[in-house]
Each structure stands twice: as C-alpha cells, then as structure tokens.
Amino acid sequence: MSEPDDPNPEEDFAALLAEYDQKERDPKAGARRREPQLGEEVRGKVVSIGRDAVFVDLGGKADGMLETAELRDPDGKLTVAVGDEIEARVVEVGGKAGCVVLRRAFGRGAGPAELAQAHAHQIPVEGLVTGVNKGGLEVQVAGVRAFCPISQLELRHVEDATIYVGQRLTFRITKYDEGSRGLDVVLSRRSILEDEARSQADATRAHLAIGAVLRGKVTSLKDYGAFIDLGGIEGMLHVSELGFRRVKHPKDVLTVGQEIEVQVVKLEKSDDPKRPERISLSLKSLERDPFSEVATRFPEGARAAGIVTRVEPFGAFVEIAPGVEGLIHLSELGGNKRLRHARDAAKVGQRLDVLVLAVDVSQRRISLALADPNDDGTPAPSSGPAPTLGTFADLLKKR
C-alpha cells in the first residue's frame, strides 16, 4: 500500500497568500483595506455608544471615534443607534486609544485652530446667523465672526436674507486668513447644498421616467409656471398643466415650499452639464377630466349658472363647472342689439344664467346662449284650443 503524495509546498503558500489577501480586502468594494487618510470622508457602522464618544466600524484595522455631542439634536436626544451607518470626515489618525478621530461638523466648542483644520479638510462648520449686511450674512462660528456672501446662501437667489437671522446653519469655510487685522473667515452654505443635491439626484434619476408620479417641493413661481424640486433635480410645471381650470398665475394655486405630487409628462436631454435633462411636469394629468361627464351633466337644452372667465371680440367664455367652459357667441349676447365686442354685454366675473345649445366632447366645445329669465325650464302649455265641456245636447247624448 503506497503512501499519499506529499502536498506541494508552493500550492500551500499560494493558498495561504490568497486567504490573507481575501481577508485584507473590503467585501463590498473589493479593494485592499487601508487606513483612512487625514481629511478623507468615510462611512461606517455604529458599534457602540458611550457617554462621551461613539465608536464606528470603518471596515479596516482601526475603529473611528466620534464625539457623542455631534450626534444629538437640539433637545439633546441621540439621532443614531447601534447598527446605523453614518458618514464623517477624518480629522486625526492614531488619536485617542489608537482610534481614527472623526468629525461631522465643527462649531460649538471649537476654536480657531479647529476652524483652520476644518478649512484645510473642507469639514462643515456650524454657525449662528447674527445679522445681515449689504453683501450677505454675518455668522458667529466658534466665537469667530465670519461672513457668508448672499450668493453662497442658497441654490437660488435669496430676496430677503433677514429670515435667516437667529438660525443655526451648516457652512463650509472657503477662506481662512490670519491677517494683522484678525481672522478673515468666508463661508459657503451653497456648496454643501450642491453636494446634497448631487447625491439626491442620483437616487431620483433611478425613478425618472415618463408617466412616473413623484413627490416634489415648489421652489419658485414664475408667470409661466412653477419649478419643482424632485430631489436634487428640478422640473418645470407649466401654468397650463396646473389643472383643468384656467389659472392666470401659479401663485393662485401654489406657494413656495409646498409639497405636491406631479407626473412626468416629458423628458428631454439638455446641453447644460448642471441640468442634463429638461423635465416637464403636470398636475392636470393626475386629475379626472371634467369633460368626461359633460354630455350627461349638460345635455342640449339644459340650463346652467356660470361665471364669465374671458371676453373676446367674438364672444364670452363662461365656466359652468370647474374646468368646463362654454362660449356665448357675440350674436347670442346682444339680442336685438348689434355688438362690436363681447365686453359691451358681459364682464369678467359676472354671473350669468345660460342655456346649452350644443356640446362637442371630442373638440371640448360647448355652445351657450343667454337663458330667458322668464323661462323657469318647465314645459310650456299647449298652444291649441282650450278643452270645453261641450253643448247641452252632447251631454244628453252621453246619457
């Protein structure tokens, strides 16, 4: 009986090397693990929460450590739990207990040295808006007076910056200069909002398609429509798509900051790298078409009460139901009088009683006439001779 062959030492070494290499690789990224670098933004899972510090598993040889105070809301309540994933920036390698020291934002309790570090590594800082001057906002950050230009406050132009006074906001330091006249610190909030928008846009594009119904927030109102933030991407809601009812201005039905559900009705590519797509939205497409019931609600000969919405040279438009308009032709307005313009007989906002002459659902047209005020809609009596009891002779015959 022969002995089994001795294992190949070269194959054993190769297997051990492969096993070691596998352990040193990140299972998600597939890349060799390395120590986080100073200033790098990292993501990890909370493994324990202490009174003063939160420890984060960064997937490498060292854990990250973050001050618990950074993870509390204004009421002092913790905003994370064990198992949650968080993002932070490396501010020190090989710090306390050999951990990687992390920060999410500087501000309260920070000093000028930490602000310099925040500027160098682009770590967000928290500041209190204390006033408004000609060019922007005055902000107190860690006891240092800083300045945020008005153009760096929001993604869009801000008309009235006084509403921000007294608010605590997060900024990024774009300039930190220790001159002879003291510290010169310039801030930007817009750069942080742009980063957030880019991250949101990637998630939104995954659901972006014609016919998709998305929830968004009204960001601005123009004469021609409203801009809606869908989550890092803006779409255009034209005034004609606000509903079946005629709307003069979007402000009549929408307000800035309002959340609404809209449907994507058109997608076009754009040459603008900041907005690679043009998105057309609609509220009307989510409503029931009122014309679908016109034939049964307003048949020919029906009477209705309506409000004059427009007057044109050829006639007056009257809304007889929400989103349903009919036309009283000029020839029906004047009666026996010859009119040059519908405004000679009707005014916008005027209430009129009308009679339906004809309905064309396919063309979405309704012809109207002024109703006779003496006609209550009940059938008129017959115009034939009135019935009589007959002659005395006829009565005798019946007997």
PDB file of C-alpha atoms in Angstrom, residues 378-384:
ATOM      1  CA  THR A 378     -90.721  73.807 -17.273  1.00  0.00           C
ATOM      2  CA  PRO A 379     -92.548  72.769 -20.469  1.00  0.00           C
ATOM      3  CA  ALA A 380     -94.719  75.491 -21.945  1.00  0.00           C
ATOM      4  CA  PRO A 381     -98.531  74.855 -22.146  1.00  0.00           C
ATOM      5  CA  SER A 382    -100.033  73.713 -25.460  1.00  0.00           C
ATOM      6  CA  SER A 383    -100.998  76.484 -27.868  1.00  0.00           C
ATOM      7  CA  GLY A 384    -104.129  74.567 -29.173  1.00  0.00           C
TER       8      GLY A 384
END
